[in-house]
Amino acid sequence: MSFWEKLSKMDNRIIYTALLVIMIWALIWPMGLPIQIGTSAKAAYETFDSFESGDILYVSFDYDSAGATDIQSSIEACMRLVLKNGGRVVSGALWPIGAQQANYAFKKMQEEYPHLVEGVDFLNLGYKPGGQMYIEKAMDSLIEACANVDNEGRNLSQFPIMKDLVTLKDAKVVICGNHGSPGASEWVPMYATAYAIPNNKPFVVAASAVNATINAPFIQSGQITVYLNGIRAGAEMELLTEKKGTAVSGMDAQSLSHILVFVLMILGNVSYFMQKRESRKQ
Amino acid sequence: MYRRTIPFIISIVIGLSYILSGALPEISAWKNLLDKWFQISTAFAVLIGAISLSMVHFRNLRRPERLIYSTTLIIALYGTVVLGLIQTSKGELYQTWYNMTIVPLEAAILSQIAFYITTAAFRVLRMRSLEASLMLIAAVFVMFYNVPVGAAVWQGIPVIGKWLMDIPNTAAMRAITMGAALGASATAIRVFLGLERSYLGGGE
Amino acid sequence: MPIFEGQLITMIAQLILAATIFALLRRSRSGERLPKIRRLAGLDAIDEAIGRATEMGRPTIFGNGSGGLNSAQTIASFSVLEYAARSCARYDTQLIAVSYVASVYPVMEAIVRTSYLELGKGDSYDPVNTVRFIASGWGASASALQGTMRRERVAACLFMGSYYAETTMITEVGANLGAIQVAGTANTAQLPFMISSCDYTLIGEEFYAAGAYLSKDDVQKVNLVALDYAKAITVIVIIIGALLATFGDASHLKNFLNY
């Protein structure tokens, strides 16, 4: 077997090790490459910075802990901005584990803003099955869509925040944290197209990077007004809200891993052409 | 009759209700009731899954090579249920259990994608033809448009990457999505009209 | 009778599609010939994959992703499962069908059991290990699927349905095992990963059409022809809309479609 053939059939474990080493390297010794703030993050910042005292943000945690690596930092930055301006946040989840992600985010917000009171400033409605049907129902009555219980099984009517959020239409903005289905593909027809866009309200999606291609048509058509794409958007939002976190620290590792893929692509192609040349000679 | 005819009639009635409820307000109220039933039955389906999973893994307890894995699964499954019932999902032990098991495990599983994509890119992205070469070039621009190093190398990379995502990608995605949507609606109509019966368990 | 605003044309379009399916079915049953259907290479690959697994004496694995019974992709996957189950039963090849979704599991179990029984191979059907519910949620399912594929050393992988982030993880394991892999999904975001790791991929509507090719049933074929008519009308409307928007005013067309 020639050198080029060996190279093209390189053991996967060598590639895995190289990737692991460079990612650990970047996380321990970050290079601090400059992160440019994109137009989407700026638009998101303007949208949430416009919240006034009493305005309600509805966040749908439609992802699990795996999607959280890409999405959670964007969502938390948006919630932080809203709560800083005196706004309120209500969360739901179309994914079972999304309810836990919401608890996680609210716990963090409570640490940052200790004055927040559950049921007054924020509330986690929890996981609600049904996907598209839940959204459709929540457009008429949130309490009915939630079977009148929050994440802990408590009666929703007792919470002051729910008096101002009778339907989803009462939320100033809805964000969907999207890692698959149900997610943006359900929110776009049932909420954005049916209500938000005709009423000039923004519809924000914070999605894991793998969903970028599938959501692109909705962004171009204006059905998704603000799109926060993957950990990159999370890093930009963290910079804008001046609260650096895991997203900013992960960007160098992302850059280096992309460079490794690029180098491997070049090696793969060089070995391919050299093998072709060798076989032609023979 | 109970196995095929009744489920078949239920699916036709519900299917037609859904088609017509989009347009007719009279049927919309009936559909709202069906939505509630759907939400409830979806929650019950989890129970069916738990029973199936338990059957497989309780049986595995008799096989020494699978004993440790099946025991772990059974403890995790029933431990979570019991904790949730005692403490609710906001209990401290439940939260610790969640944060120390599911969060790192799922993140670790997702991170495998990075490794697999790297090897797949090495194996697949080769300039075998004009189309493959174009795909490779597009892949490089789209890859680097999303990370800071792209703009650091050349300011044009994010611009070209974004254009590729917004124009050619969106055009192709729209075409595939429309085809898939038509396919999905034809499949749905077939179910609603009772012409598709595979979901009743197959057979002649 | 009052009608919700903006829904009339949608409802009429759906009724026309349904009427077309019925009309074509009547035509076909009265002996008239339907247009010829081109066969997809990916479907021949299913036979090839099961044949190879038979020769090697190793199992074939079938998965249909994380769509529920309300997903058209899951319904479409059942035709492929039935075909695969019949082929495996006929050649005495071990089939492992896995489900991520609790409500889909009993349907898959019924399809596979019925296929085995109809071919007189009831003894080859293992009620616990042939169809398995492996876990709920893509993360746990992906690792369970990877483990099953490696432990059982599968030679053929058929992944047909609604797949998400787990696609690369399972198809790359299949590629490492040297298995023949045939995949199909309408989840556009996952298509690049399937194409890069699998031998054949059924893209979008091809996946929905798979049932028609695999089945000898008239209904499936008629459905495919009706779908092509619907697609032709859609393309014409898009072209007219694009021309009107470019050179004139497309608002009348838009208002009509939103009527």
XYZ file of C-alpha atoms in Angstrom:
745
model
C 0.000 0.000 0.000
C 1.503 3.350 -1.047
C 1.877 6.316 1.312
C -1.014 8.168 -0.378
C -3.287 5.174 -0.143
C -2.450 4.811 3.543
C -3.165 8.508 4.031
C -6.538 8.317 2.309
C -7.496 5.340 4.499
C -6.219 6.980 7.681
C -7.565 5.370 10.872
C -10.513 7.353 12.214
C -9.018 7.242 15.708
C -6.119 9.464 14.592
C -8.627 12.093 13.409
C -10.685 11.800 16.602
C -7.564 12.267 18.746
C -6.399 15.291 16.742
C -9.810 16.926 17.095
C -9.957 16.224 20.821
C -6.470 17.640 21.405
C -7.069 20.900 19.548
C -10.455 21.463 21.183
C -9.058 20.926 24.682
C -6.149 23.212 23.755
C -8.478 26.000 22.641
C -10.663 25.715 25.723
C -7.700 25.805 28.140
C -5.665 28.433 26.302
C -8.146 30.592 24.361
C -6.696 32.710 21.572
C -9.364 35.374 21.873
C -10.088 35.744 18.148
C -12.272 38.827 17.597
C -16.000 38.069 17.269
C -17.860 40.375 14.888
C -21.395 41.207 15.950
C -23.787 40.246 13.156
C -27.007 41.936 12.117
C -29.211 39.215 13.686
C -27.689 39.619 17.142
C -28.039 43.411 16.835
C -31.699 43.014 15.830
C -32.288 40.656 18.765
C -30.632 43.107 21.128
C -32.842 45.958 19.879
C -35.979 43.788 20.122
C -35.394 42.781 23.753
C -33.910 46.071 24.874
C -37.210 47.710 23.863
C -39.066 45.805 26.642
C -40.634 48.040 29.219
C -41.795 47.325 32.745
C -44.574 44.715 32.701
C -44.054 43.516 29.109
C -44.111 39.740 28.799
C -41.701 37.516 26.867
C -42.847 33.964 26.105
C -39.969 31.510 25.656
C -40.589 28.060 24.210
C -37.807 25.693 25.261
C -38.144 23.272 22.366
C -34.844 21.503 22.912
C -33.072 19.139 25.247
C -29.771 19.378 27.056
C -27.916 18.392 23.875
C -29.368 21.339 21.943
C -28.694 23.568 24.935
C -24.982 23.750 24.086
C -25.954 25.733 20.976
C -29.102 27.530 22.123
C -29.174 28.162 25.877
C -26.692 31.068 25.877
C -28.758 33.004 23.288
C -32.004 32.411 25.201
C -30.464 33.394 28.535
C -29.044 36.600 27.041
C -32.498 37.549 25.712
C -34.144 36.767 29.080
C -31.464 38.786 30.884
C -32.177 41.861 28.751
C -35.933 41.596 29.292
C -35.662 41.127 33.070
C -33.109 43.949 33.329
C -35.660 46.304 31.767
C -38.391 45.235 34.197
C -40.073 42.862 31.775
C -41.480 39.460 32.722
C -40.841 35.985 31.296
C -43.139 32.972 30.915
C -41.788 29.724 29.505
C -43.301 26.627 27.962
C -41.721 23.589 26.338
C -42.764 21.385 23.434
C -39.985 18.943 24.372
C -40.200 17.048 27.701
C -36.659 17.964 28.779
C -37.200 21.581 27.713
C -39.012 22.184 31.007
C -35.791 21.359 32.852
C -33.814 23.707 30.610
C -36.279 26.431 31.553
C -35.797 25.708 35.268
C -32.071 25.898 34.693
C -32.344 29.309 32.984
C -34.729 30.744 35.625
C -32.435 29.580 38.431
C -29.580 31.473 36.785
C -31.739 34.582 36.316
C -32.786 34.469 39.973
C -29.127 34.395 40.984
C -28.479 37.484 38.842
C -31.686 39.298 39.840
C -32.558 38.128 43.386
C -35.660 40.343 43.553
C -37.525 38.202 41.002
C -40.648 36.507 42.350
C -42.006 33.322 40.792
C -45.528 33.736 39.481
C -45.137 37.531 39.410
C -41.989 38.126 37.329
C -41.561 34.717 35.773
C -43.240 31.328 35.494
C -42.362 27.966 33.996
C -45.450 26.356 32.476
C -43.474 23.186 31.823
C -43.689 20.566 29.104
C -46.946 20.548 27.188
C -47.556 17.680 24.750
C -49.239 18.139 21.390
C -46.710 20.362 19.559
C -48.611 22.306 16.900
C -51.925 21.688 18.644
C -50.655 23.200 21.886
C -49.650 26.390 20.030
C -52.992 26.554 18.250
C -54.843 26.198 21.532
C -52.573 28.647 23.363
C -53.499 31.274 20.770
C -57.024 31.138 22.210
C -56.360 30.336 25.858
C -53.064 29.525 27.519
C -54.725 28.228 30.659
C -56.787 25.771 28.628
C -53.797 24.718 26.524
C -51.863 24.018 29.743
C -54.797 22.160 31.346
C -54.553 24.929 33.996
C -51.318 23.586 35.534
C -47.739 24.824 35.553
C -44.555 22.735 35.635
C -45.161 21.820 39.277
C -48.816 20.934 38.791
C -50.036 24.145 40.474
C -53.200 25.935 39.448
C -52.343 28.648 36.913
C -55.155 30.993 37.920
C -53.379 31.796 41.205
C -50.398 33.491 39.482
C -50.635 37.257 38.833
C -48.478 36.974 35.680
C -51.118 34.753 34.031
C -53.752 37.482 34.376
C -51.780 39.511 31.823
C -51.039 36.523 29.602
C -54.421 35.088 28.719
C -53.331 34.000 25.241
C -50.025 33.911 23.411
C -51.169 37.087 21.656
C -50.603 38.985 24.933
C -46.856 38.277 24.880
C -44.836 41.146 23.447
C -42.439 38.695 21.789
C -42.255 34.922 21.444
C -38.895 33.132 21.153
C -38.639 29.545 20.045
C -35.510 27.643 21.067
C -35.326 25.253 18.131
C -33.364 21.995 17.969
C -35.725 19.910 15.818
C -39.379 19.051 15.748
C -41.597 20.221 17.356
C -40.023 23.635 17.095
C -39.784 26.454 14.556
C -41.591 24.408 11.886
C -44.654 24.346 14.191
C -44.369 27.956 15.438
C -44.018 29.427 11.946
C -47.471 28.439 10.624
C -49.393 28.485 13.915
C -48.009 31.669 15.469
C -45.773 33.675 13.096
C -47.838 33.397 9.902
C -51.235 33.287 11.579
C -50.692 36.117 14.039
C -47.272 37.767 14.576
C -46.399 38.820 11.029
C -49.863 40.280 10.120
C -49.729 42.240 13.416
C -46.176 43.509 12.905
C -44.831 41.582 15.883
C -41.397 39.973 15.731
C -40.954 36.221 15.901
C -37.544 35.211 17.211
C -35.910 31.809 16.764
C -32.707 30.744 18.520
C -31.662 27.510 16.838
C -28.866 24.985 16.852
C -26.560 25.459 13.862
C -27.716 22.278 12.123
C -31.145 23.850 11.611
C -29.777 26.815 9.630
C -30.460 25.298 6.204
C -33.984 24.184 7.043
C -34.976 27.555 8.542
C -33.365 29.687 5.803
C -36.541 29.868 3.628
C -38.580 31.160 6.604
C -36.013 33.879 7.306
C -35.983 35.058 3.700
C -39.780 35.101 3.546
C -39.923 37.180 6.748
C -41.806 34.562 8.764
C -38.862 34.430 11.171
C -37.925 38.035 11.857
C -34.867 37.504 14.058
C -32.732 34.368 13.776
C -30.023 33.517 16.285
C -27.886 30.814 14.713
C -26.046 28.404 16.986
C -23.327 29.099 19.503
C -21.988 31.929 17.312
C -25.142 33.975 17.957
C -24.913 33.049 21.634
C -21.395 34.465 21.773
C -22.525 37.673 20.045
C -25.445 38.052 22.457
C -23.153 37.453 25.430
C -20.874 40.226 24.193
C -23.801 42.584 23.595
C -25.242 41.960 27.058
C -21.729 42.230 28.552
C -21.982 38.889 30.280
C -19.386 36.532 28.813
C -20.167 32.864 29.254
C -19.733 29.455 27.676
C -20.575 30.613 24.145
C -17.732 33.162 23.953
C -15.254 30.695 25.407
C -16.332 28.019 22.907
C -15.737 30.107 19.784
C -11.969 29.519 19.602
C -12.508 25.770 19.842
C -15.007 26.089 16.975
C -12.513 28.022 14.853
C -9.719 25.507 15.426
C -11.938 22.495 14.757
C -13.039 24.079 11.460
C -9.386 24.616 10.524
C -8.707 20.917 11.235
C -11.588 19.887 8.957
C -10.171 22.176 6.253
C -6.674 20.654 6.595
C -8.142 17.140 6.439
C -10.095 18.057 3.317
C -6.866 19.229 1.667
C -5.006 16.062 2.737
C -7.864 13.907 1.468
C -7.822 15.617 -1.922
C -4.034 15.556 -2.278
C -3.996 11.822 -1.518
C -6.866 11.292 -3.965
C -5.049 13.051 -6.832
C -1.691 11.417 -6.048
C -3.306 7.980 -6.061
C -4.947 8.792 -9.380
C -1.560 9.846 -10.781
C 0.085 6.665 -9.523
C -2.574 4.437 -11.054
C -2.278 6.320 -14.380
C 1.508 5.730 -14.358
C 1.022 2.038 -13.696
C -63.617 -5.774 13.219
C -62.077 -4.430 16.470
C -58.564 -4.587 15.052
C -59.156 -2.975 11.668
C -62.638 -1.612 11.037
C -63.124 0.478 14.186
C -59.648 2.113 14.081
C -60.190 2.673 10.362
C -63.529 4.462 10.928
C -61.979 6.547 13.727
C -59.130 7.625 11.449
C -61.489 8.626 8.610
C -63.776 10.656 10.908
C -60.869 12.398 12.639
C -58.971 12.921 9.394
C -61.874 14.568 7.609
C -62.596 16.680 10.702
C -59.044 18.001 10.551
C -59.199 18.789 6.815
C -62.526 20.594 7.137
C -61.876 22.286 10.491
C -59.291 24.581 8.896
C -62.100 26.193 6.931
C -65.356 25.522 8.749
C -65.870 27.045 12.224
C -68.618 24.502 13.092
C -66.143 21.659 12.884
C -63.416 23.671 14.577
C -64.996 23.255 18.034
C -65.151 19.475 17.553
C -61.506 19.526 16.447
C -60.558 21.379 19.657
C -61.971 18.458 21.619
C -59.976 16.032 19.445
C -56.832 18.087 20.141
C -57.334 17.540 23.866
C -57.751 13.796 23.337
C -54.602 13.787 21.217
C -52.608 15.556 23.958
C -53.833 13.037 26.537
C -53.220 9.978 24.344
C -49.693 11.223 23.496
C -48.904 11.346 27.206
C -50.272 7.789 27.647
C -48.100 6.494 24.802
C -45.044 7.088 27.013
C -46.412 4.358 29.281
C -46.504 1.861 26.397
C -42.840 2.639 25.687
C -41.882 2.192 29.328
C -43.616 -1.200 29.430
C -41.842 -2.376 26.255
C -38.473 -1.153 27.541
C -39.042 -2.867 30.893
C -39.985 -6.162 29.194
C -36.753 -6.224 27.177
C -34.503 -5.237 30.074
C -36.111 -7.388 32.793
C -35.586 -10.318 30.413
C -31.942 -9.238 29.958
C -31.371 -9.571 33.726
C -31.077 -13.314 33.110
C -28.220 -12.779 30.608
C -24.930 -12.153 32.453
C -23.341 -10.158 29.581
C -26.187 -7.644 29.624
C -26.925 -7.655 33.343
C -25.003 -4.490 34.230
C -26.470 -2.386 31.392
C -30.037 -3.492 31.942
C -29.756 -3.013 35.717
C -28.480 0.538 35.159
C -31.348 1.266 32.800
C -33.982 -0.112 35.157
C -32.589 1.869 38.115
C -32.404 5.070 36.000
C -35.915 4.612 34.583
C -37.741 3.807 37.798
C -35.473 5.995 39.970
C -36.424 9.058 37.905
C -40.129 8.202 38.058
C -40.068 7.683 41.847
C -38.018 10.848 42.462
C -40.334 12.869 40.244
C -43.398 11.557 42.071
C -41.926 12.290 45.504
C -40.196 15.606 44.855
C -41.686 16.934 41.573
C -39.257 18.059 38.902
C -38.169 21.033 41.020
C -36.899 18.966 43.959
C -33.232 19.360 44.791
C -32.315 15.689 44.392
C -34.272 15.484 41.130
C -32.476 18.581 39.802
C -29.074 17.190 40.863
C -29.930 13.839 39.261
C -30.887 15.658 36.041
C -27.925 18.035 35.999
C -25.381 15.322 36.768
C -26.651 12.632 34.415
C -28.872 13.712 31.538
C -27.214 17.085 30.840
C -23.605 15.823 30.512
C -24.648 12.561 28.829
C -26.744 14.241 26.144
C -24.119 16.917 25.567
C -21.491 14.183 25.230
C -23.649 12.264 22.760
C -24.238 15.407 20.697
C -20.528 16.216 20.718
C -19.870 12.906 18.944
C -21.278 14.602 15.841
C -18.160 16.777 15.636
C -15.982 13.655 15.456
C -18.158 11.876 12.938
C -18.534 14.943 10.727
C -14.768 15.419 10.671
C -14.162 11.869 9.446
C -17.067 12.094 7.000
C -15.666 15.351 5.567
C -12.248 13.723 5.151
C -13.737 10.709 3.385
C -16.419 12.335 1.236
C -15.362 15.864 0.258
C -13.066 14.959 -2.653
C -12.869 16.675 -6.051
C -14.041 13.635 -7.995
C -16.158 15.657 -10.449
C -17.172 19.244 -11.207
C -20.234 18.968 -8.949
C -18.202 17.498 -6.075
C -15.619 20.292 -6.493
C -18.324 22.969 -6.344
C -19.751 21.344 -3.240
C -16.336 21.298 -1.595
C -15.728 24.992 -2.328
C -19.201 25.914 -1.042
C -18.612 23.811 2.091
C -15.399 25.720 2.869
C -17.105 29.129 2.621
C -20.158 28.087 4.647
C -17.961 26.452 7.302
C -15.817 29.521 7.824
C -18.607 32.083 7.617
C -19.890 30.933 10.980
C -16.630 31.117 12.954
C -14.472 34.153 13.840
C -11.410 32.804 12.023
C -13.234 33.156 8.676
C -13.528 36.936 8.884
C -10.040 37.142 10.427
C -8.538 35.500 7.315
C -10.565 37.430 4.725
C -13.585 39.698 5.118
C -15.117 38.230 1.950
C -15.580 34.758 3.501
C -18.626 35.651 5.654
C -20.150 37.601 2.744
C -19.846 34.697 0.284
C -20.860 32.162 2.957
C -23.977 34.127 3.781
C -24.851 34.507 0.100
C -24.510 30.744 -0.391
C -26.806 30.123 2.566
C -29.362 32.775 1.632
C -29.658 32.241 -2.120
C -28.654 28.820 -3.545
C -29.340 26.956 -0.288
C -32.716 28.629 0.246
C -33.753 27.954 -3.361
C -32.861 24.263 -3.114
C -34.429 23.916 0.321
C -37.667 25.498 -0.878
C -37.881 23.055 -3.787
C -37.192 20.008 -1.610
C -39.548 21.259 1.115
C -42.386 21.861 -1.370
C -41.961 18.390 -2.865
C -41.856 16.862 0.601
C -44.891 18.882 1.721
C -46.897 17.681 -1.281
C -45.810 14.124 -0.540
C -46.820 14.531 3.105
C -50.231 15.980 2.251
C -50.911 13.215 -0.285
C -49.973 10.632 2.364
C -52.254 12.365 4.880
C -55.160 12.468 2.396
C -54.616 8.771 1.684
C -54.869 8.036 5.426
C -57.919 10.255 5.845
C -59.688 8.616 2.918
C -58.936 5.169 4.256
C -56.758 4.251 1.266
C -53.644 3.838 3.420
C -53.910 1.181 6.117
C -50.318 0.234 6.906
C -50.583 2.070 10.245
C -53.183 -0.489 11.317
C -50.491 -3.127 11.423
C -50.030 -4.233 7.807
C -51.251 -7.411 6.162
C -53.779 -7.978 3.427
C -71.913 28.242 5.694
C -69.198 30.542 7.154
C -65.606 29.769 6.275
C -62.437 30.893 8.105
C -60.709 33.735 6.326
C -57.853 32.670 4.096
C -58.672 28.948 4.195
C -61.032 28.401 1.278
C -58.419 27.882 -1.429
C -56.390 25.567 0.839
C -59.477 23.449 1.503
C -60.415 23.340 -2.197
C -56.841 22.339 -3.126
C -56.944 19.472 -0.643
C -60.340 18.320 -1.899
C -59.136 18.473 -5.534
C -56.101 16.350 -4.628
C -58.373 13.835 -2.894
C -60.774 13.810 -5.887
C -57.855 13.292 -8.295
C -56.659 10.283 -6.280
C -60.185 8.796 -6.395
C -60.636 9.499 -10.121
C -57.281 7.944 -11.010
C -58.047 4.948 -8.818
C -61.327 4.390 -10.657
C -59.549 4.685 -13.987
C -56.925 2.207 -12.905
C -59.502 -0.294 -11.602
C -61.516 -0.088 -14.816
C -58.430 -1.373 -16.619
C -57.041 1.869 -18.027
C -53.271 2.098 -17.881
C -51.592 4.630 -15.627
C -48.461 6.522 -16.705
C -45.290 4.452 -16.293
C -43.444 4.943 -13.025
C -39.670 5.333 -13.088
C -38.000 3.084 -10.529
C -35.633 4.668 -8.047
C -32.112 3.268 -7.739
C -32.309 3.599 -3.971
C -35.094 1.034 -3.803
C -33.129 -1.601 -5.696
C -30.490 -0.972 -3.081
C -32.871 -2.200 -0.371
C -32.971 -5.636 -2.041
C -29.218 -5.512 -2.541
C -28.628 -4.623 1.128
C -30.887 -7.394 2.472
C -29.357 -9.837 -0.032
C -25.881 -8.997 1.211
C -26.926 -9.393 4.848
C -28.377 -12.815 3.935
C -25.138 -13.901 2.256
C -23.088 -12.768 5.241
C -25.489 -14.286 7.778
C -25.707 -10.967 9.591
C -28.771 -8.929 10.593
C -30.565 -6.088 8.825
C -31.539 -3.111 10.967
C -34.518 -0.855 10.273
C -35.202 2.447 12.005
C -37.822 5.082 11.347
C -36.593 8.020 13.398
C -38.352 10.139 15.936
C -41.601 10.987 14.156
C -44.837 10.022 15.868
C -47.929 8.492 14.307
C -49.018 11.997 13.324
C -45.993 12.322 11.037
C -46.482 11.539 7.345
C -42.871 10.342 7.260
C -43.608 7.668 9.837
C -46.650 6.496 7.866
C -44.513 6.397 4.681
C -41.848 4.369 6.495
C -44.336 1.587 7.276
C -44.484 0.492 3.596
C -40.700 0.138 3.543
C -40.758 -1.732 6.869
C -43.376 -4.150 5.533
C -41.286 -4.747 2.412
C -38.103 -5.240 4.450
C -39.853 -7.582 6.896
C -41.224 -9.717 4.065
C -37.796 -9.893 2.364
C -36.067 -10.806 5.640
C -38.708 -13.431 6.456
C -38.436 -14.928 2.962
C -34.631 -15.257 3.110
C -34.468 -16.106 6.844
C -32.384 -13.018 7.545
C -32.535 -11.606 11.060
C -34.413 -8.296 11.152
C -34.023 -5.787 13.968
C -36.587 -3.005 13.770
C -36.062 -0.214 16.290
C -38.446 2.456 17.442
C -37.742 5.680 19.348
C -41.373 6.575 19.757
C -43.592 4.726 22.167
C -46.783 5.117 20.130
C -45.095 3.911 16.925
C -43.651 0.766 18.500
C -46.863 -1.333 18.636
C -47.656 -0.495 14.991
C -44.184 -1.593 13.875
C -44.511 -4.741 15.937
C -47.854 -5.543 14.286
C -46.516 -4.889 10.762
C -43.470 -7.134 11.222
C -45.399 -9.920 12.986
C -48.102 -9.918 10.302
C -45.498 -10.020 7.519
C -43.769 -13.050 9.082
C -47.077 -14.843 9.723
C -48.360 -14.237 6.203
C -45.248 -15.865 4.748
C -45.613 -18.822 7.103
C -42.475 -17.849 9.033
C -44.096 -17.262 12.397
C -41.409 -19.383 14.094
C -38.638 -17.017 12.922
C -40.340 -14.069 14.575
C -38.940 -13.275 18.024
C -41.566 -11.183 19.881
C -38.989 -9.473 22.124
C -35.924 -8.974 19.929
C -37.234 -8.421 16.400
C -38.991 -5.118 17.081
C -37.492 -3.134 19.952
C -38.381 0.100 21.664
C -34.890 1.378 22.442
C -35.376 4.723 24.188
C -37.247 7.964 23.956
C -35.500 11.061 22.622
C -32.844 11.175 19.947
C -29.757 11.271 22.213
C -30.437 8.086 24.148
C -31.815 6.423 21.011
C -28.725 7.289 18.988
C -26.413 5.690 21.529
C -28.706 2.652 21.864
C -28.795 2.319 18.076
C -25.014 2.664 17.772
C -24.559 -0.025 20.435
C -27.057 -2.372 18.777
C -25.432 -1.908 15.361
C -21.966 -2.665 16.696
C -22.946 -5.569 18.971
C -25.080 -7.296 16.361
C -22.621 -6.435 13.532
C -25.389 -5.488 11.125
C -24.711 -5.817 7.396
C -27.624 -3.745 6.110
C -29.076 -0.530 7.529
C -32.386 0.941 6.429
C -33.061 4.347 7.980
C -36.380 5.686 6.762
C -38.212 8.461 8.543
C -37.902 11.640 10.503
C -34.249 11.886 11.585
C -32.530 14.734 13.366
C -29.105 15.328 14.915
C -28.506 11.607 15.400
C -28.213 10.976 11.640
C -24.435 11.336 11.403
C -23.842 9.283 14.538
C -25.718 6.244 13.310
C -24.864 6.376 9.608
C -21.145 6.812 10.309
C -21.217 3.721 12.536
C -22.878 1.848 9.672
C -20.206 3.124 7.266
C -17.449 1.992 9.666
C -19.028 -1.461 9.887
C -19.040 -1.654 6.071
C -22.814 -2.107 5.986
C -24.875 -1.209 2.916
C -26.971 1.742 4.031
C -30.144 3.023 2.428
C -31.711 6.090 3.991
C -34.690 8.305 3.300
C -36.024 11.406 4.973
C -37.950 14.580 4.313
C -35.979 16.411 7.034
C -33.944 18.547 4.687
C -31.325 19.534 7.275
C -30.242 15.902 7.599
C -29.998 15.098 3.885
C -26.329 16.164 3.484
C -25.290 13.847 6.309
C -27.226 10.919 4.897
C -25.845 11.495 1.405
C -22.269 11.620 2.697
C -22.453 8.413 4.747
C -25.036 6.192 3.037
C -24.932 4.237 -0.207
C -28.327 5.531 -1.323
C -30.549 8.298 -0.030
C -34.191 8.894 -0.854
C -34.564 12.673 -0.876
C -37.746 14.361 0.333
C -40.665 13.288 -1.810
C -38.737 10.302 -3.200
C -39.099 8.890 0.275
C -42.882 9.342 0.171
C -42.898 7.756 -3.277
C -40.979 4.723 -1.983
C -44.169 3.068 -0.765
C -45.653 3.272 -4.262
C -42.672 1.603 -5.881
C -42.370 -1.125 -3.301
C -46.033 -1.936 -3.123
C -48.023 -3.663 -5.844
C -51.018 -1.768 -4.562
C -52.838 0.444 -7.114
C -53.606 3.057 -4.469
C -49.939 3.820 -3.904
C -49.227 4.180 -7.634
C -52.280 6.351 -8.166
C -51.155 8.522 -5.299
C -47.828 9.075 -7.003
C -49.444 10.114 -10.283
C -51.797 12.507 -8.449
C -48.789 13.943 -6.668
C -47.092 14.679 -9.998
C -50.193 16.518 -11.223
C -50.219 18.558 -7.995
C -46.538 19.332 -8.436
C -47.065 20.478 -12.034
C -49.833 22.868 -10.886
C -47.626 24.178 -8.062
C -44.758 24.850 -10.481
C -47.108 26.702 -12.874
C -48.451 28.875 -10.009
C -44.875 29.638 -8.857
C -43.809 30.638 -12.386
C -46.879 32.856 -12.872
C -46.303 34.411 -9.421
C -42.621 35.038 -10.111
C -43.383 36.625 -13.510
C -46.153 38.799 -12.069
C -43.988 39.898 -9.117
C -41.062 40.700 -11.438
C -42.867 42.482 -14.250
C -46.136 43.620 -12.745
C -48.267 43.171 -9.666
C -48.704 39.789 -7.974
C -51.144 41.060 -5.358
C -54.227 39.654 -7.155
C -52.716 36.181 -7.229
C -51.668 36.522 -3.586
C -55.154 37.647 -2.566
C -56.697 34.766 -4.516
C -54.470 32.187 -2.803
C -55.239 33.752 0.580
C -58.982 33.838 -0.061
